[in-house]
mmCIF file of C-alpha atoms and ligand atoms in Angstrom:
data_model
loop_
_atom_site.group_PDB
_atom_site.id
_atom_site.type_symbol
_atom_site.label_atom_id
_atom_site.label_comp_id
_atom_site.label_asym_id
_atom_site.label_seq_id
_atom_site.Cartn_x
_atom_site.Cartn_y
_atom_site.Cartn_z
ATOM 1 C CA MET A 1 196.346 -43.502 -78.153
ATOM 2 C CA LEU A 2 192.474 -44.156 -78.567
ATOM 3 C CA ASN A 3 190.986 -47.010 -76.545
ATOM 4 C CA ARG A 4 188.732 -49.664 -77.997
ATOM 5 C CA LYS A 5 185.588 -47.753 -77.290
ATOM 6 C CA GLU A 6 186.676 -44.386 -78.558
ATOM 7 C CA PHE A 7 188.154 -45.739 -81.921
ATOM 8 C CA ILE A 8 184.618 -47.530 -82.573
ATOM 9 C CA LYS A 9 183.328 -43.758 -81.549
ATOM 10 C CA ALA A 10 185.904 -41.807 -84.126
ATOM 11 C CA THR A 11 185.655 -44.100 -87.140
ATOM 12 C CA ALA A 12 181.651 -44.066 -87.094
ATOM 13 C CA LEU A 13 181.627 -40.474 -86.923
ATOM 14 C CA SER A 14 183.847 -40.070 -89.651
ATOM 15 C CA LEU A 15 182.035 -42.338 -91.755
ATOM 16 C CA LEU A 16 178.686 -39.466 -91.857
ATOM 17 C CA PRO A 17 178.021 -37.532 -94.434
ATOM 18 C CA VAL A 18 180.033 -34.220 -94.151
ATOM 19 C CA ASN A 19 176.265 -32.351 -93.245
ATOM 20 C CA PHE A 20 176.436 -29.999 -89.645
ATOM 21 C CA LEU A 21 173.251 -28.432 -88.878
ATOM 22 C CA LYS A 22 173.731 -24.965 -88.380
ATOM 23 C CA PRO A 23 171.021 -23.224 -85.794
ATOM 24 C CA GLY A 24 167.406 -22.926 -87.781
ATOM 25 C CA GLN A 25 168.186 -25.728 -90.363
ATOM 26 C CA ARG A 26 165.800 -28.549 -90.677
ATOM 27 C CA SER A 27 166.967 -31.861 -89.226
ATOM 28 C CA VAL A 28 165.691 -34.760 -90.042
ATOM 29 C CA GLN A 29 162.685 -35.040 -91.724
ATOM 30 C CA ILE A 30 160.019 -37.906 -92.562
ATOM 31 C CA GLY A 31 158.990 -37.668 -96.613
ATOM 32 C CA LYS A 32 156.084 -37.732 -97.295
ATOM 33 C CA LYS A 33 153.719 -38.463 -100.548
ATOM 34 C CA PRO A 34 152.622 -37.195 -102.482
ATOM 35 C CA VAL A 35 154.655 -33.981 -102.250
ATOM 36 C CA VAL A 36 155.514 -30.990 -104.710
ATOM 37 C CA ILE A 37 158.305 -28.658 -104.090
ATOM 38 C CA SER A 38 159.252 -25.652 -106.349
ATOM 39 C CA THR A 39 161.459 -22.484 -106.484
ATOM 40 C CA TRP A 40 160.982 -19.127 -104.888
ATOM 41 C CA LYS A 41 158.171 -18.108 -102.690
ATOM 42 C CA THR A 42 156.202 -18.053 -106.286
ATOM 43 C CA GLY A 43 155.808 -21.290 -106.907
ATOM 44 C CA ILE A 44 152.800 -21.381 -103.796
ATOM 45 C CA ASN A 45 150.318 -20.693 -106.849
ATOM 46 C CA ALA A 46 151.668 -23.262 -109.454
ATOM 47 C CA ASN A 47 151.966 -26.128 -106.049
ATOM 48 C CA ASN A 48 148.098 -25.534 -106.060
ATOM 49 C CA ALA A 49 147.783 -26.418 -109.830
ATOM 50 C CA ALA A 50 149.920 -29.126 -108.852
ATOM 51 C CA TRP A 51 148.544 -30.521 -105.719
ATOM 52 C CA GLU A 52 145.044 -31.047 -107.963
ATOM 53 C CA VAL A 53 146.687 -33.667 -109.900
ATOM 54 C CA LEU A 54 148.403 -35.156 -107.128
ATOM 55 C CA ALA A 55 145.945 -35.223 -104.264
ATOM 56 C CA LYS A 56 143.289 -37.048 -106.955
ATOM 57 C CA GLY A 57 146.155 -39.896 -107.671
ATOM 58 C CA GLY A 58 147.761 -38.304 -110.469
ATOM 59 C CA TYR A 59 151.098 -38.992 -112.777
ATOM 60 C CA ALA A 60 154.047 -36.680 -111.241
ATOM 61 C CA LEU A 61 154.855 -34.917 -114.781
ATOM 62 C CA ASP A 62 150.797 -34.244 -114.956
ATOM 63 C CA ALA A 63 151.328 -32.602 -111.739
ATOM 64 C CA VAL A 64 154.913 -30.573 -112.930
ATOM 65 C CA GLU A 65 153.696 -28.930 -116.355
ATOM 66 C CA ALA A 66 150.212 -27.973 -114.775
ATOM 67 C CA GLY A 67 151.962 -26.389 -112.056
ATOM 68 C CA VAL A 68 155.251 -24.802 -114.139
ATOM 69 C CA LYS A 69 152.535 -23.370 -117.113
ATOM 70 C CA VAL A 70 150.833 -21.389 -114.094
ATOM 71 C CA GLU A 71 154.046 -19.027 -114.422
ATOM 72 C CA GLU A 72 154.541 -19.497 -118.073
ATOM 73 C CA ALA A 73 151.217 -18.421 -118.095
ATOM 74 C CA ASN A 74 151.387 -15.124 -115.687
ATOM 75 C CA PRO A 75 152.389 -12.188 -117.511
ATOM 76 C CA LYS A 76 153.471 -10.546 -114.496
ATOM 77 C CA ASN A 77 156.621 -13.299 -113.808
ATOM 78 C CA ASN A 78 158.890 -11.647 -115.925
ATOM 79 C CA THR A 79 161.376 -14.182 -115.914
ATOM 80 C CA VAL A 80 159.125 -17.004 -117.564
ATOM 81 C CA GLY A 81 157.057 -17.602 -120.334
ATOM 82 C CA TYR A 82 154.232 -14.410 -121.305
ATOM 83 C CA GLY A 83 155.774 -11.439 -120.181
ATOM 84 C CA GLY A 84 158.922 -12.256 -119.660
ATOM 85 C CA ARG A 85 162.046 -10.324 -120.618
ATOM 86 C CA PRO A 86 163.231 -10.022 -123.746
ATOM 87 C CA ASP A 87 166.618 -10.577 -124.887
ATOM 88 C CA ARG A 88 168.302 -7.159 -125.430
ATOM 89 C CA ASP A 89 166.717 -7.155 -129.279
ATOM 90 C CA GLY A 90 163.412 -7.097 -127.509
ATOM 91 C CA ASN A 91 162.920 -10.969 -128.632
ATOM 92 C CA VAL A 92 160.983 -12.720 -125.573
ATOM 93 C CA THR A 93 163.075 -16.549 -125.736
ATOM 94 C CA LEU A 94 162.657 -19.248 -123.626
ATOM 95 C CA ASP A 95 163.633 -22.457 -122.216
ATOM 96 C CA ALA A 96 162.636 -25.457 -120.873
ATOM 97 C CA CYS A 97 162.450 -28.893 -119.893
ATOM 98 C CA VAL A 98 161.423 -32.051 -118.435
ATOM 99 C CA MET A 99 162.403 -35.424 -117.151
ATOM 100 C CA ASN A 100 160.123 -38.471 -115.651
ATOM 101 C CA GLU A 101 160.609 -40.895 -113.381
ATOM 102 C CA LYS A 102 162.066 -43.502 -116.199
ATOM 103 C CA GLY A 103 164.926 -40.552 -116.776
ATOM 104 C CA GLU A 104 163.294 -40.190 -119.744
ATOM 105 C CA CYS A 105 163.593 -36.025 -121.474
ATOM 106 C CA GLY A 106 162.867 -33.916 -123.457
ATOM 107 C CA SER A 107 163.907 -29.818 -124.006
ATOM 108 C CA VAL A 108 163.571 -26.759 -125.930
ATOM 109 C CA ALA A 109 165.707 -24.488 -125.877
ATOM 110 C CA PHE A 110 165.564 -20.603 -127.534
ATOM 111 C CA LEU A 111 161.471 -21.040 -128.513
ATOM 112 C CA GLU A 112 160.473 -18.070 -129.896
ATOM 113 C CA ASN A 113 156.165 -17.185 -129.438
ATOM 114 C CA ILE A 114 154.764 -20.094 -127.545
ATOM 115 C CA LYS A 115 153.634 -19.364 -124.202
ATOM 116 C CA HIS A 116 153.755 -23.031 -122.889
ATOM 117 C CA PRO A 117 157.193 -24.338 -123.842
ATOM 118 C CA VAL A 118 156.865 -27.243 -121.352
ATOM 119 C CA SER A 119 154.603 -28.622 -122.750
ATOM 120 C CA VAL A 120 156.512 -28.371 -126.051
ATOM 121 C CA ALA A 121 159.553 -30.321 -124.029
ATOM 122 C CA ARG A 122 157.094 -32.730 -123.714
ATOM 123 C CA LYS A 123 156.189 -33.656 -126.221
ATOM 124 C CA VAL A 124 159.804 -33.734 -127.540
ATOM 125 C CA MET A 125 160.435 -36.291 -124.707
ATOM 126 C CA THR A 126 157.219 -38.623 -126.301
ATOM 127 C CA GLU A 127 157.197 -37.795 -129.949
ATOM 128 C CA THR A 128 160.673 -37.655 -131.122
ATOM 129 C CA PRO A 129 163.637 -39.839 -130.715
ATOM 130 C CA HIS A 130 165.591 -36.378 -129.750
ATOM 131 C CA ALA A 131 166.026 -34.876 -126.114
ATOM 132 C CA MET A 132 166.777 -31.404 -126.846
ATOM 133 C CA LEU A 133 165.184 -29.435 -130.085
ATOM 134 C CA VAL A 134 166.115 -25.509 -130.153
ATOM 135 C CA GLY A 135 164.975 -22.133 -132.082
ATOM 136 C CA SER A 136 163.233 -22.059 -135.465
ATOM 137 C CA GLY A 137 163.533 -26.362 -135.499
ATOM 138 C CA ALA A 138 161.318 -26.338 -131.632
ATOM 139 C CA LYS A 139 158.731 -23.445 -133.355
ATOM 140 C CA LYS A 140 158.083 -25.679 -136.307
ATOM 141 C CA PHE A 141 157.664 -28.372 -134.219
ATOM 142 C CA ALA A 142 155.573 -26.618 -131.905
ATOM 143 C CA LEU A 143 152.632 -25.195 -134.822
ATOM 144 C CA ALA A 144 153.203 -28.939 -136.420
ATOM 145 C CA HIS A 145 151.744 -30.052 -132.863
ATOM 146 C CA GLY A 146 149.399 -28.197 -132.795
ATOM 147 C CA PHE A 147 150.831 -25.660 -130.654
ATOM 148 C CA GLU A 148 149.566 -21.427 -131.208
ATOM 149 C CA GLU A 149 151.823 -18.870 -132.776
ATOM 150 C CA GLU A 150 151.237 -15.233 -130.249
ATOM 151 C CA ASN A 151 153.220 -12.244 -128.717
ATOM 152 C CA LEU A 152 154.693 -13.050 -125.623
ATOM 153 C CA LEU A 153 156.212 -9.533 -125.176
ATOM 154 C CA THR A 154 153.793 -7.641 -122.235
ATOM 155 C CA GLN A 155 153.637 -4.067 -122.724
ATOM 156 C CA LYS A 156 155.383 -3.652 -118.920
ATOM 157 C CA SER A 157 158.290 -5.890 -120.366
ATOM 158 C CA GLU A 158 158.547 -4.016 -123.742
ATOM 159 C CA GLU A 159 158.166 -0.690 -121.515
ATOM 160 C CA ASP A 160 161.030 -2.321 -118.938
ATOM 161 C CA TRP A 161 162.938 -3.364 -122.244
ATOM 162 C CA LYS A 162 163.124 0.365 -124.026
ATOM 163 C CA LYS A 163 164.315 2.172 -120.649
ATOM 164 C CA TRP A 164 167.071 -0.643 -120.810
ATOM 165 C CA LEU A 165 168.152 0.484 -123.610
ATOM 166 C CA GLU A 166 168.711 3.950 -122.360
ATOM 167 C CA THR A 167 171.837 2.642 -120.540
ATOM 168 C CA SER A 168 172.271 -1.244 -121.977
ATOM 169 C CA GLU A 169 173.711 -1.912 -119.119
ATOM 170 C CA TYR A 170 173.844 -5.360 -119.248
ATOM 171 C CA LYS A 171 174.032 -6.590 -115.320
ATOM 172 C CA LEU A 172 172.031 -10.328 -113.748
ATOM 173 C CA GLU A 173 170.645 -9.489 -111.496
ATOM 174 C CA VAL A 174 170.164 -10.894 -107.893
ATOM 175 C CA ASN A 175 166.949 -12.104 -106.770
ATOM 176 C CA ILE A 176 165.425 -9.995 -109.230
ATOM 177 C CA GLU A 177 161.987 -9.142 -107.423
ATOM 178 C CA ASN A 178 162.256 -12.705 -105.004
ATOM 179 C CA HIS A 179 162.225 -14.779 -107.961
ATOM 180 C CA ASP A 180 163.445 -16.391 -111.121
ATOM 181 C CA THR A 181 162.900 -19.569 -113.275
ATOM 182 C CA ILE A 182 160.460 -21.967 -111.756
ATOM 183 C CA GLY A 183 161.704 -25.155 -111.120
ATOM 184 C CA MET A 184 159.465 -28.149 -109.758
ATOM 185 C CA LEU A 185 159.890 -31.585 -108.406
ATOM 186 C CA ALA A 186 156.825 -34.094 -107.590
ATOM 187 C CA LEU A 187 156.813 -37.536 -106.429
ATOM 188 C CA ASP A 188 153.277 -38.920 -106.940
ATOM 189 C CA GLN A 189 151.160 -41.453 -104.518
ATOM 190 C CA ASN A 190 153.328 -44.243 -106.618
ATOM 191 C CA GLY A 191 156.344 -43.360 -106.315
ATOM 192 C CA ARG A 192 157.192 -41.532 -109.365
ATOM 193 C CA LEU A 193 159.001 -39.004 -109.584
ATOM 194 C CA CYS A 194 159.297 -35.901 -112.600
ATOM 195 C CA GLY A 195 160.573 -32.361 -112.611
ATOM 196 C CA ALA A 196 159.888 -29.539 -115.153
ATOM 197 C CA CYS A 197 161.975 -26.065 -115.390
ATOM 198 C CA THR A 198 161.275 -23.813 -117.215
ATOM 199 C CA THR A 199 162.430 -19.568 -117.626
ATOM 200 C CA SER A 200 162.622 -16.551 -120.156
ATOM 201 C CA GLY A 201 166.009 -17.515 -118.837
ATOM 202 C CA ALA A 202 168.253 -13.365 -118.342
ATOM 203 C CA ALA A 203 166.695 -10.448 -118.842
ATOM 204 C CA TYR A 204 168.608 -8.234 -122.356
ATOM 205 C CA LYS A 205 170.497 -11.327 -122.753
ATOM 206 C CA MET A 206 172.771 -11.104 -125.862
ATOM 207 C CA GLN A 207 170.428 -12.975 -128.620
ATOM 208 C CA GLY A 208 170.942 -16.479 -128.656
ATOM 209 C CA ARG A 209 172.160 -16.968 -125.128
ATOM 210 C CA VAL A 210 170.303 -19.873 -123.477
ATOM 211 C CA GLY A 211 170.788 -20.725 -119.961
ATOM 212 C CA ASP A 212 171.009 -24.036 -118.085
ATOM 213 C CA SER A 213 167.043 -24.120 -117.836
ATOM 214 C CA PRO A 214 167.123 -26.401 -120.576
ATOM 215 C CA ILE A 215 169.829 -28.549 -120.027
ATOM 216 C CA ILE A 216 169.571 -32.078 -118.394
ATOM 217 C CA GLY A 217 172.106 -32.445 -115.354
ATOM 218 C CA ALA A 218 172.438 -29.030 -115.540
ATOM 219 C CA GLY A 219 168.772 -26.771 -114.728
ATOM 220 C CA LEU A 220 167.369 -30.190 -113.651
ATOM 221 C CA PHE A 221 168.391 -33.932 -113.342
ATOM 222 C CA ILE A 222 166.068 -36.900 -111.948
ATOM 223 C CA ASP A 223 167.938 -40.202 -111.610
ATOM 224 C CA PRO A 224 164.994 -43.107 -110.691
ATOM 225 C CA LYS A 225 166.892 -45.033 -107.821
ATOM 226 C CA VAL A 226 167.216 -41.554 -105.781
ATOM 227 C CA GLY A 227 165.543 -38.334 -106.590
ATOM 228 C CA GLY A 228 166.148 -35.508 -108.413
ATOM 229 C CA ALA A 229 167.248 -31.956 -108.000
ATOM 230 C CA VAL A 230 166.094 -28.078 -109.682
ATOM 231 C CA ALA A 231 168.427 -25.057 -110.522
ATOM 232 C CA THR A 232 167.176 -21.352 -110.620
ATOM 233 C CA GLY A 233 169.859 -17.908 -110.672
ATOM 234 C CA ALA A 234 172.608 -17.150 -113.431
ATOM 235 C CA GLY A 235 173.133 -20.110 -115.787
ATOM 236 C CA GLU A 236 176.091 -20.019 -116.825
ATOM 237 C CA GLU A 237 177.374 -20.871 -113.008
ATOM 238 C CA VAL A 238 174.894 -24.176 -113.056
ATOM 239 C CA ILE A 239 176.168 -25.163 -116.472
ATOM 240 C CA LYS A 240 179.464 -24.424 -115.764
ATOM 241 C CA THR A 241 179.063 -27.035 -112.412
ATOM 242 C CA ALA A 242 176.782 -29.740 -114.205
ATOM 243 C CA GLY A 243 174.697 -28.617 -110.556
ATOM 244 C CA SER A 244 171.848 -30.632 -110.354
ATOM 245 C CA HIS A 245 173.434 -33.867 -111.297
ATOM 246 C CA LEU A 246 175.833 -33.361 -108.952
ATOM 247 C CA ILE A 247 173.306 -33.148 -106.305
ATOM 248 C CA VAL A 248 171.700 -36.454 -107.896
ATOM 249 C CA GLU A 249 175.229 -37.667 -107.113
ATOM 250 C CA MET A 250 175.737 -36.718 -104.064
ATOM 251 C CA MET A 251 172.242 -37.856 -102.545
ATOM 252 C CA ARG A 252 172.993 -41.388 -103.675
ATOM 253 C CA ALA A 253 176.083 -41.275 -101.758
ATOM 254 C CA GLY A 254 174.347 -40.467 -98.984
ATOM 255 C CA HIS A 255 173.660 -36.722 -98.649
ATOM 256 C CA SER A 256 170.956 -35.411 -97.646
ATOM 257 C CA PRO A 257 168.904 -33.564 -100.374
ATOM 258 C CA GLU A 258 170.317 -30.503 -98.418
ATOM 259 C CA ALA A 259 173.239 -31.598 -97.905
ATOM 260 C CA ALA A 260 173.904 -32.040 -101.479
ATOM 261 C CA CYS A 261 172.531 -29.105 -102.923
ATOM 262 C CA LYS A 262 174.885 -26.960 -100.429
ATOM 263 C CA VAL A 263 177.939 -29.246 -101.440
ATOM 264 C CA ALA A 264 177.044 -27.765 -105.770
ATOM 265 C CA ILE A 265 176.870 -24.356 -104.261
ATOM 266 C CA GLU A 266 180.629 -24.578 -102.629
ATOM 267 C CA ARG A 267 181.121 -26.018 -106.195
ATOM 268 C CA ILE A 268 180.086 -22.396 -107.366
ATOM 269 C CA ILE A 269 182.140 -20.713 -105.180
ATOM 270 C CA GLU A 270 184.833 -22.714 -105.408
ATOM 271 C CA ARG A 271 184.936 -21.534 -108.909
ATOM 272 C CA ASN A 272 183.913 -18.381 -109.274
ATOM 273 C CA SER A 273 185.201 -16.723 -105.743
ATOM 274 C CA SER A 274 185.740 -12.879 -107.488
ATOM 275 C CA ASN A 275 181.902 -11.982 -107.356
ATOM 276 C CA ASN A 276 179.936 -14.272 -105.359
ATOM 277 C CA LYS A 277 178.147 -11.898 -103.624
ATOM 278 C CA ASP A 278 176.958 -10.797 -107.304
ATOM 279 C CA THR A 279 175.506 -13.614 -107.458
ATOM 280 C CA GLN A 280 172.816 -15.945 -106.808
ATOM 281 C CA VAL A 281 171.877 -19.266 -108.091
ATOM 282 C CA GLY A 282 169.595 -21.502 -105.837
ATOM 283 C CA TYR A 283 169.232 -25.300 -106.013
ATOM 284 C CA ILE A 284 165.885 -27.358 -104.612
ATOM 285 C CA ALA A 285 166.379 -31.005 -104.634
ATOM 286 C CA LEU A 286 163.401 -34.340 -102.922
ATOM 287 C CA ASN A 287 164.841 -37.468 -102.927
ATOM 288 C CA ASN A 288 162.686 -40.794 -103.636
ATOM 289 C CA GLU A 289 161.646 -41.234 -99.781
ATOM 290 C CA GLY A 290 160.326 -37.675 -100.260
ATOM 291 C CA VAL A 291 162.296 -35.415 -98.144
ATOM 292 C CA PHE A 292 163.442 -32.372 -99.343
ATOM 293 C CA GLY A 293 165.919 -29.608 -98.762
ATOM 294 C CA GLY A 294 167.848 -26.253 -100.918
ATOM 295 C CA TYR A 295 170.143 -24.376 -100.351
ATOM 296 C CA SER A 296 171.525 -20.783 -102.014
ATOM 297 C CA ILE A 297 174.379 -18.542 -102.358
ATOM 298 C CA VAL A 298 173.155 -15.749 -101.151
ATOM 299 C CA LYS A 299 170.263 -14.244 -98.643
ATOM 300 C CA GLY A 300 167.091 -14.307 -101.083
ATOM 301 C CA PHE A 301 165.938 -18.095 -102.124
ATOM 302 C CA ASP A 302 163.512 -20.319 -100.546
ATOM 303 C CA ILE A 303 161.160 -23.065 -101.916
ATOM 304 C CA SER A 304 157.211 -23.596 -101.906
ATOM 305 C CA VAL A 305 156.890 -27.134 -100.447
ATOM 306 C CA CYS A 306 153.220 -28.554 -100.771
ATOM 307 C CA ASN A 307 152.442 -31.810 -98.904
ATOM 308 C CA GLU A 308 149.108 -33.009 -96.928
ATOM 309 C CA ASP A 309 150.397 -30.502 -94.046
ATOM 310 C CA GLY A 310 149.711 -27.793 -96.486
ATOM 311 C CA ASN A 311 150.981 -25.361 -98.827
ATOM 312 C CA ARG A 312 153.288 -22.676 -97.567
ATOM 313 C CA VAL A 313 157.130 -21.197 -98.393
ATOM 314 C CA GLU A 314 160.264 -22.367 -96.170
ATOM 315 C CA ALA A 315 163.519 -20.058 -95.933
ATOM 316 C CA ILE A 316 166.665 -22.211 -97.253
ATOM 317 C CA THR A 317 169.813 -21.812 -96.181
ATOM 318 C CA HIS A 318 172.823 -19.308 -98.143
ATOM 319 C CA LEU A 319 176.333 -20.194 -98.077
ATOM 320 C CA ILE A 320 177.088 -16.270 -98.162
HETATM 321 N N1 LIG B 401 168.637 -20.096 -114.104
HETATM 322 C C1 LIG B 401 167.787 -19.545 -115.831
HETATM 323 C C2 LIG B 401 168.681 -18.451 -116.912
HETATM 324 O O1 LIG B 401 169.666 -18.238 -116.035
HETATM 325 O O2 LIG B 401 168.484 -18.809 -117.654
#
């Protein structure tokens, strides 16, 4: 039988959210704003562009758009935009979305020959009554709004694809050259939290395949009262578990961003026990106090963070 003091202590402990720290994990973080976070170490250059907007007191949506556009235009990044690896028929098809501090969103999927799908997604949000446009409709809309048609298949991506055709073996690569989709979240000086996510999707996918990145609630979700989350990695797993939405709901229930991301990773593991080690999903999250965190299935994922303390890469804890 517990005495009164022991009872109070035991009850208080049982009410704490499940967020046990392991050696090396961050403990309590003090949130700072403005702040921008992005997926993978390749987010560093994108963060710089976003920070230029945030440091001047600018709007978080302008920051994330400017940030991810850096990687959309980078021909060396073969998982996003220009230079992205094509589908198995040689077509580069792009997916992207944005979400703002009011919970408004815009998205494009299966978009071809437009270098900056994130900017088209923003226009879907601001210029249409819809949330998502796909394929030829998205392209028609982009061209009507002044975007130019261009070839996005670089010589290198074409060579890689032709080499792949020799075996045509389709396999999701884990931590493809240590990057994948770029997802970015920013909290500006005025407390506005916005996000963007953009990708060329899985290399050598079936024609028409769309991943999690343009799916609101999977690749990206923001709740103005809580915070936001964004995903990278195997999109099918993220879609099946509505990952970003789950993370935001966990934060609403009191979890730290890191603990909330861990719950979403555990949800994937629960459903996919046979081949977890061959699957990478990474999540990052930011709450509206400026506290951030992330989690991934396997080793190799990291987060790029920029605030008044500088622009740096931080390691992310992984489950397996
Ligand atoms: N996470 C990007 C994709 O699966 O398409």
